[in-house]
CSV table of C-alpha atoms in Angstrom, one decimal:
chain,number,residue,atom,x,y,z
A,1053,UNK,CA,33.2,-1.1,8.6
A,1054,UNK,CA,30.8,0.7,10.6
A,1055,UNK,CA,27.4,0.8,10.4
A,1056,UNK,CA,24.4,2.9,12.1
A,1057,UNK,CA,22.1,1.2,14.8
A,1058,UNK,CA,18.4,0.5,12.8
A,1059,UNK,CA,16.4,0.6,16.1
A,1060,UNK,CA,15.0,4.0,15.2
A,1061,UNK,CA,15.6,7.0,12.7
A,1062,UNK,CA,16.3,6.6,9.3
A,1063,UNK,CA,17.7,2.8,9.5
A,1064,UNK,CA,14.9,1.3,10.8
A,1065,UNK,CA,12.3,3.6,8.4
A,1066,UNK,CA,14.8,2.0,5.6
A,1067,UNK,CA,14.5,-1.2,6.9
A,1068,UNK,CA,10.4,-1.4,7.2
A,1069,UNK,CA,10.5,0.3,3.7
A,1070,UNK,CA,11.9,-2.5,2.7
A,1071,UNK,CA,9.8,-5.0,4.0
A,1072,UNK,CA,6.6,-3.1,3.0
A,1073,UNK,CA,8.8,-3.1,-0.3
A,1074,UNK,CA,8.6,-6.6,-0.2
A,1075,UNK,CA,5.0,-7.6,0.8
A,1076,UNK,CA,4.3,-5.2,-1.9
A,1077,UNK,CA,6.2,-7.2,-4.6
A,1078,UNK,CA,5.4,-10.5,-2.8
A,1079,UNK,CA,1.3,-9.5,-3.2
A,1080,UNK,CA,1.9,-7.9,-7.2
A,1081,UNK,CA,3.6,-11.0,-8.3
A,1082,UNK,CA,1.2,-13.4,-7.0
A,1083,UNK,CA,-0.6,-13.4,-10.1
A,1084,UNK,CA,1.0,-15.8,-11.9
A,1085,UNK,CA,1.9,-18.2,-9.6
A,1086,UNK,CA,-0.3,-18.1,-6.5
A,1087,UNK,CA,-4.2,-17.7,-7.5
A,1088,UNK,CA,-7.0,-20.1,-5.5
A,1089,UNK,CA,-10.0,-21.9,-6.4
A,1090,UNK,CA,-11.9,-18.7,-5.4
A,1091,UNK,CA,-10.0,-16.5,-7.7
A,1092,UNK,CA,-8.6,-14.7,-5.3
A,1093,UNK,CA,-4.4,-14.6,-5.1
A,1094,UNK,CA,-2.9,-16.5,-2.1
A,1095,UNK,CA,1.0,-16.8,-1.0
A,1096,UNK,CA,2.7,-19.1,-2.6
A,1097,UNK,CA,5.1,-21.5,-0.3
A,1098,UNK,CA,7.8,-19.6,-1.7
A,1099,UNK,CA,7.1,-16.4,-0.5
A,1100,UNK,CA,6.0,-17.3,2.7
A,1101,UNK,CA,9.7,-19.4,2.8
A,1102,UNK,CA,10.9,-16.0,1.6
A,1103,UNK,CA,9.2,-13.9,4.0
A,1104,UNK,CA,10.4,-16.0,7.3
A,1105,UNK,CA,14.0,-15.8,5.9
A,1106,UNK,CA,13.5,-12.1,5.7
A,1107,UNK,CA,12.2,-11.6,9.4
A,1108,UNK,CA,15.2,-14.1,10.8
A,1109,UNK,CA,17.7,-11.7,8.6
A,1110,UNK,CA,16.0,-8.2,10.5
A,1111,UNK,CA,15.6,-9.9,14.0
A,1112,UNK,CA,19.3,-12.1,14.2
A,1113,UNK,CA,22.0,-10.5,15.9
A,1114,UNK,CA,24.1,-11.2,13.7
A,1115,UNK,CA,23.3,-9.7,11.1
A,1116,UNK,CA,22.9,-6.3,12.6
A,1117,UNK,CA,23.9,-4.4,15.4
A,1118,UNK,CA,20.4,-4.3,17.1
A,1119,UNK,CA,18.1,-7.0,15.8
A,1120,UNK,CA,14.1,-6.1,15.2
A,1121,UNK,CA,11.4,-7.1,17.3
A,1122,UNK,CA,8.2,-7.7,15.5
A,1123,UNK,CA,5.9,-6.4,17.9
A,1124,UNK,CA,2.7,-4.4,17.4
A,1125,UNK,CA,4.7,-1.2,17.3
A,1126,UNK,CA,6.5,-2.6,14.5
A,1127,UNK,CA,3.7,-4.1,12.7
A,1128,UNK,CA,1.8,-0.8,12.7
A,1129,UNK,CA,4.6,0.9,11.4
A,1130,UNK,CA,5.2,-1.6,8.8
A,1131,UNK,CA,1.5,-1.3,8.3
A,1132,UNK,CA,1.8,2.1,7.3
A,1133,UNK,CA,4.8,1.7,5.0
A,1134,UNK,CA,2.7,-0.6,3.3
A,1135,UNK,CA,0.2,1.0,2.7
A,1136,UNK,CA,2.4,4.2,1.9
A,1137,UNK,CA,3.6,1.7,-0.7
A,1138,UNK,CA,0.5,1.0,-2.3
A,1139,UNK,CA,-1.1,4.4,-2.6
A,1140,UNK,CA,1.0,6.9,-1.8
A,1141,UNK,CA,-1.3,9.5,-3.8
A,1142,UNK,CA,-3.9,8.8,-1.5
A,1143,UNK,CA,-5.8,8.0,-4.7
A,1144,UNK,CA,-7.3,4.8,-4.1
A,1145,UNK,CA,-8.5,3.8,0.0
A,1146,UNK,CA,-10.0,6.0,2.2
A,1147,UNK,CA,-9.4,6.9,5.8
A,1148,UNK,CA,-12.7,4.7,6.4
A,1149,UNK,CA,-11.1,1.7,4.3
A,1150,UNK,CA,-8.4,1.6,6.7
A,1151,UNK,CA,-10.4,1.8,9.5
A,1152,UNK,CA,-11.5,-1.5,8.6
A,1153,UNK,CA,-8.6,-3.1,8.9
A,1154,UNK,CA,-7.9,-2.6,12.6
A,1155,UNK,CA,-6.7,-6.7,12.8
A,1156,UNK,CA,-4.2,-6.0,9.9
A,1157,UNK,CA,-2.3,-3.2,11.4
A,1158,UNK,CA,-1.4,-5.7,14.2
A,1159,UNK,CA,-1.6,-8.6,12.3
A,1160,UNK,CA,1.6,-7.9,9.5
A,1161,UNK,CA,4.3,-8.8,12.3
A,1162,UNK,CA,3.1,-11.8,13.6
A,1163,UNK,CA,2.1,-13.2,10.3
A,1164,UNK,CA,5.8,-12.2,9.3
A,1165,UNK,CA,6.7,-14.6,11.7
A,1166,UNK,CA,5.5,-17.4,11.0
A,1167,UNK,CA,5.6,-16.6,7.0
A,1168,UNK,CA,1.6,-16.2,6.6
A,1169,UNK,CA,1.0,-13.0,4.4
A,1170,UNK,CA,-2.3,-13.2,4.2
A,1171,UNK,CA,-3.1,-9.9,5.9
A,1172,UNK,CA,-1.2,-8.4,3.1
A,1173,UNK,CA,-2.3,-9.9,0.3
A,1174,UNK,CA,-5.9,-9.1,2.0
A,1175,UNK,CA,-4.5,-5.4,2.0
A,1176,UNK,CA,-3.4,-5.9,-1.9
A,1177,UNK,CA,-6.8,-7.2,-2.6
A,1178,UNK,CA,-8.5,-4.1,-1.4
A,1179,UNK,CA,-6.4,-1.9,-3.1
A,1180,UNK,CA,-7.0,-4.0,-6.6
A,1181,UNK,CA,-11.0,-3.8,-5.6
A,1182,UNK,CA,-10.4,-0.3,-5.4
A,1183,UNK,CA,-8.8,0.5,-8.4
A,1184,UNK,CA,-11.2,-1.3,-10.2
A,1185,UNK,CA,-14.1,0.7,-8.8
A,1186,UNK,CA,-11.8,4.1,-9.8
A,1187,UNK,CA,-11.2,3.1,-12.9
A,1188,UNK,CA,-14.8,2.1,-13.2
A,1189,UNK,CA,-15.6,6.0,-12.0
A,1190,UNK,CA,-13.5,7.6,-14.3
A,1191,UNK,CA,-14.7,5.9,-17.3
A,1192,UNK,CA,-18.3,6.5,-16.3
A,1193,UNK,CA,-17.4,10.2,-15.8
A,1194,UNK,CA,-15.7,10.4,-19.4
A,1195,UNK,CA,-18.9,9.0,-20.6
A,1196,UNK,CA,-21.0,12.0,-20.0
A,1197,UNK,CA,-19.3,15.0,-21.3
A,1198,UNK,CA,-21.0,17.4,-18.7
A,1199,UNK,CA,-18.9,15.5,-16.0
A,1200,UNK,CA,-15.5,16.8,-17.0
A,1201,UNK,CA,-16.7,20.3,-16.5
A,1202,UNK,CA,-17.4,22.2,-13.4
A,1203,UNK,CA,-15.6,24.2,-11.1
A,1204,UNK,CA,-12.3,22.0,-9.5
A,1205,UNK,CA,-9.2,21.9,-8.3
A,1206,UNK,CA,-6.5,19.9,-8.6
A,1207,UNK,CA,-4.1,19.3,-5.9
A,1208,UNK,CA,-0.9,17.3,-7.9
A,1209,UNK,CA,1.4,17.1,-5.1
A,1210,UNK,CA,-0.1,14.4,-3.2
A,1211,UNK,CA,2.4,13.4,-0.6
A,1212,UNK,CA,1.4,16.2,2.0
A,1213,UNK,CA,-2.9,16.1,1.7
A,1214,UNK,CA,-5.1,14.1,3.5
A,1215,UNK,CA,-6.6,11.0,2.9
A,1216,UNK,CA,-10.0,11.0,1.7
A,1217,UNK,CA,-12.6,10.1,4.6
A,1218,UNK,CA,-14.4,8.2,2.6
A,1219,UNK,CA,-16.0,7.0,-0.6
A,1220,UNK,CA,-17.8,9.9,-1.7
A,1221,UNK,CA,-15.0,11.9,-1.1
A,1222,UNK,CA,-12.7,9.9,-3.5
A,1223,UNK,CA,-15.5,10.5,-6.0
A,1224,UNK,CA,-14.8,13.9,-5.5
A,1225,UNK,CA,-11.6,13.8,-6.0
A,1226,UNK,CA,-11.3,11.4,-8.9
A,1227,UNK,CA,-13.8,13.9,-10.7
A,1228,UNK,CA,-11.1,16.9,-10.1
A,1229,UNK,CA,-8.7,14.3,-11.4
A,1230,UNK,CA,-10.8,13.3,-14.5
A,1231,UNK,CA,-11.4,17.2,-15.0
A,1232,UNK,CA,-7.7,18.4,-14.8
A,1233,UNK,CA,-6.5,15.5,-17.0
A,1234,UNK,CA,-9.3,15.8,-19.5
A,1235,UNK,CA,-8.0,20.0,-19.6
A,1236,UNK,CA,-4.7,18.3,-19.9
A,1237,UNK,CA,-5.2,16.9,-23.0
A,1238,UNK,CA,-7.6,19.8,-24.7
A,1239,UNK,CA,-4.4,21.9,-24.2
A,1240,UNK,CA,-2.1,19.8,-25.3
């Protein structure tokens, strides 16, 4: 059987989908298994185990026609997949929430290697943080009934808008959300 080369194109997007996929999962299931004495959810040995089998399976020969190096071009690119992964509405980190995590763009791959995922479980922490403080703004929005009205407008189609620059711009754009969902239900 034949199969297509994954160093570029649509194999090797698959293929960092997948990871980010799994990094994903990996961070989401931590909950139950993997929380610290700080509270905060770490890796368990299982996933990191997990995670080093995964990079020798992408970067063997023989399992593929052109193994993956995890270099900084791959890490940012699995950076991005990630955090495509985790809010792909652009609903939850901003452009300047990002920004602060220059050392995790470069960091994924080599933690990857040698099965630490605590750059993405520090990723998966931000988001959580994040749509606590959301969640938070919605309700406090709902609360006063002069907040759902307004002029607004509500982009559903996320996929092609930017991401918000920074925090007060989510606020605006979780208030248009609150707004069109609260119209939502009154016509419903």
């Amino acid at each position: 059987m034949l199969h297509a080369p994954v160093t570029g194109g649509i194999g090797m997007r698959l293929l960092l989908a997948s990871l980010a996929a799994f990094l994903w999962s990996s961070a989401a299931l931590a909950q139950d298994v993997g929380q610290g004495s700080s509270g905060a959810w770490v890796p368990t040995d299982d996933q990191a185990t997990a995670t080093r089998l995964v990079r020798g399976i992408l970067s063997d020969p023989r399992y593929g026609y052109r193994p993956i190096k995890f270099d900084d071009a791959v890490s940012a690119r699995l950076f991005d997949a990630y955090i495509e992964a985790l809010d792909a509405e652009k609903l939850y980190l901003s452009t300047a929430d990002l920004a602060s995590l220059p050392q995790a763009r470069g960091a994924l791959a080599d933690g990857i290697t040698r099965g630490d995922l605590a750059p993405a479980f520090a990723i998966f922490a931000m988001l959580r943080k994040a749509a606590d403080e959301r969640a938070s703004f919605a309700k406090k929005i709902l609360a006063d009934p002069s907040g759902v009205e307004g002029p607004g407008s509500w982009q559903p189609d996320r996929a092609r808008v930017e991401r918000a620059s920074d925090h007060a711009a989510l606020d605006a754009l979780w208030r248009d959300l609150v707004r069109h969902d609260a119209l939502e239900l009154k016509m419903a």
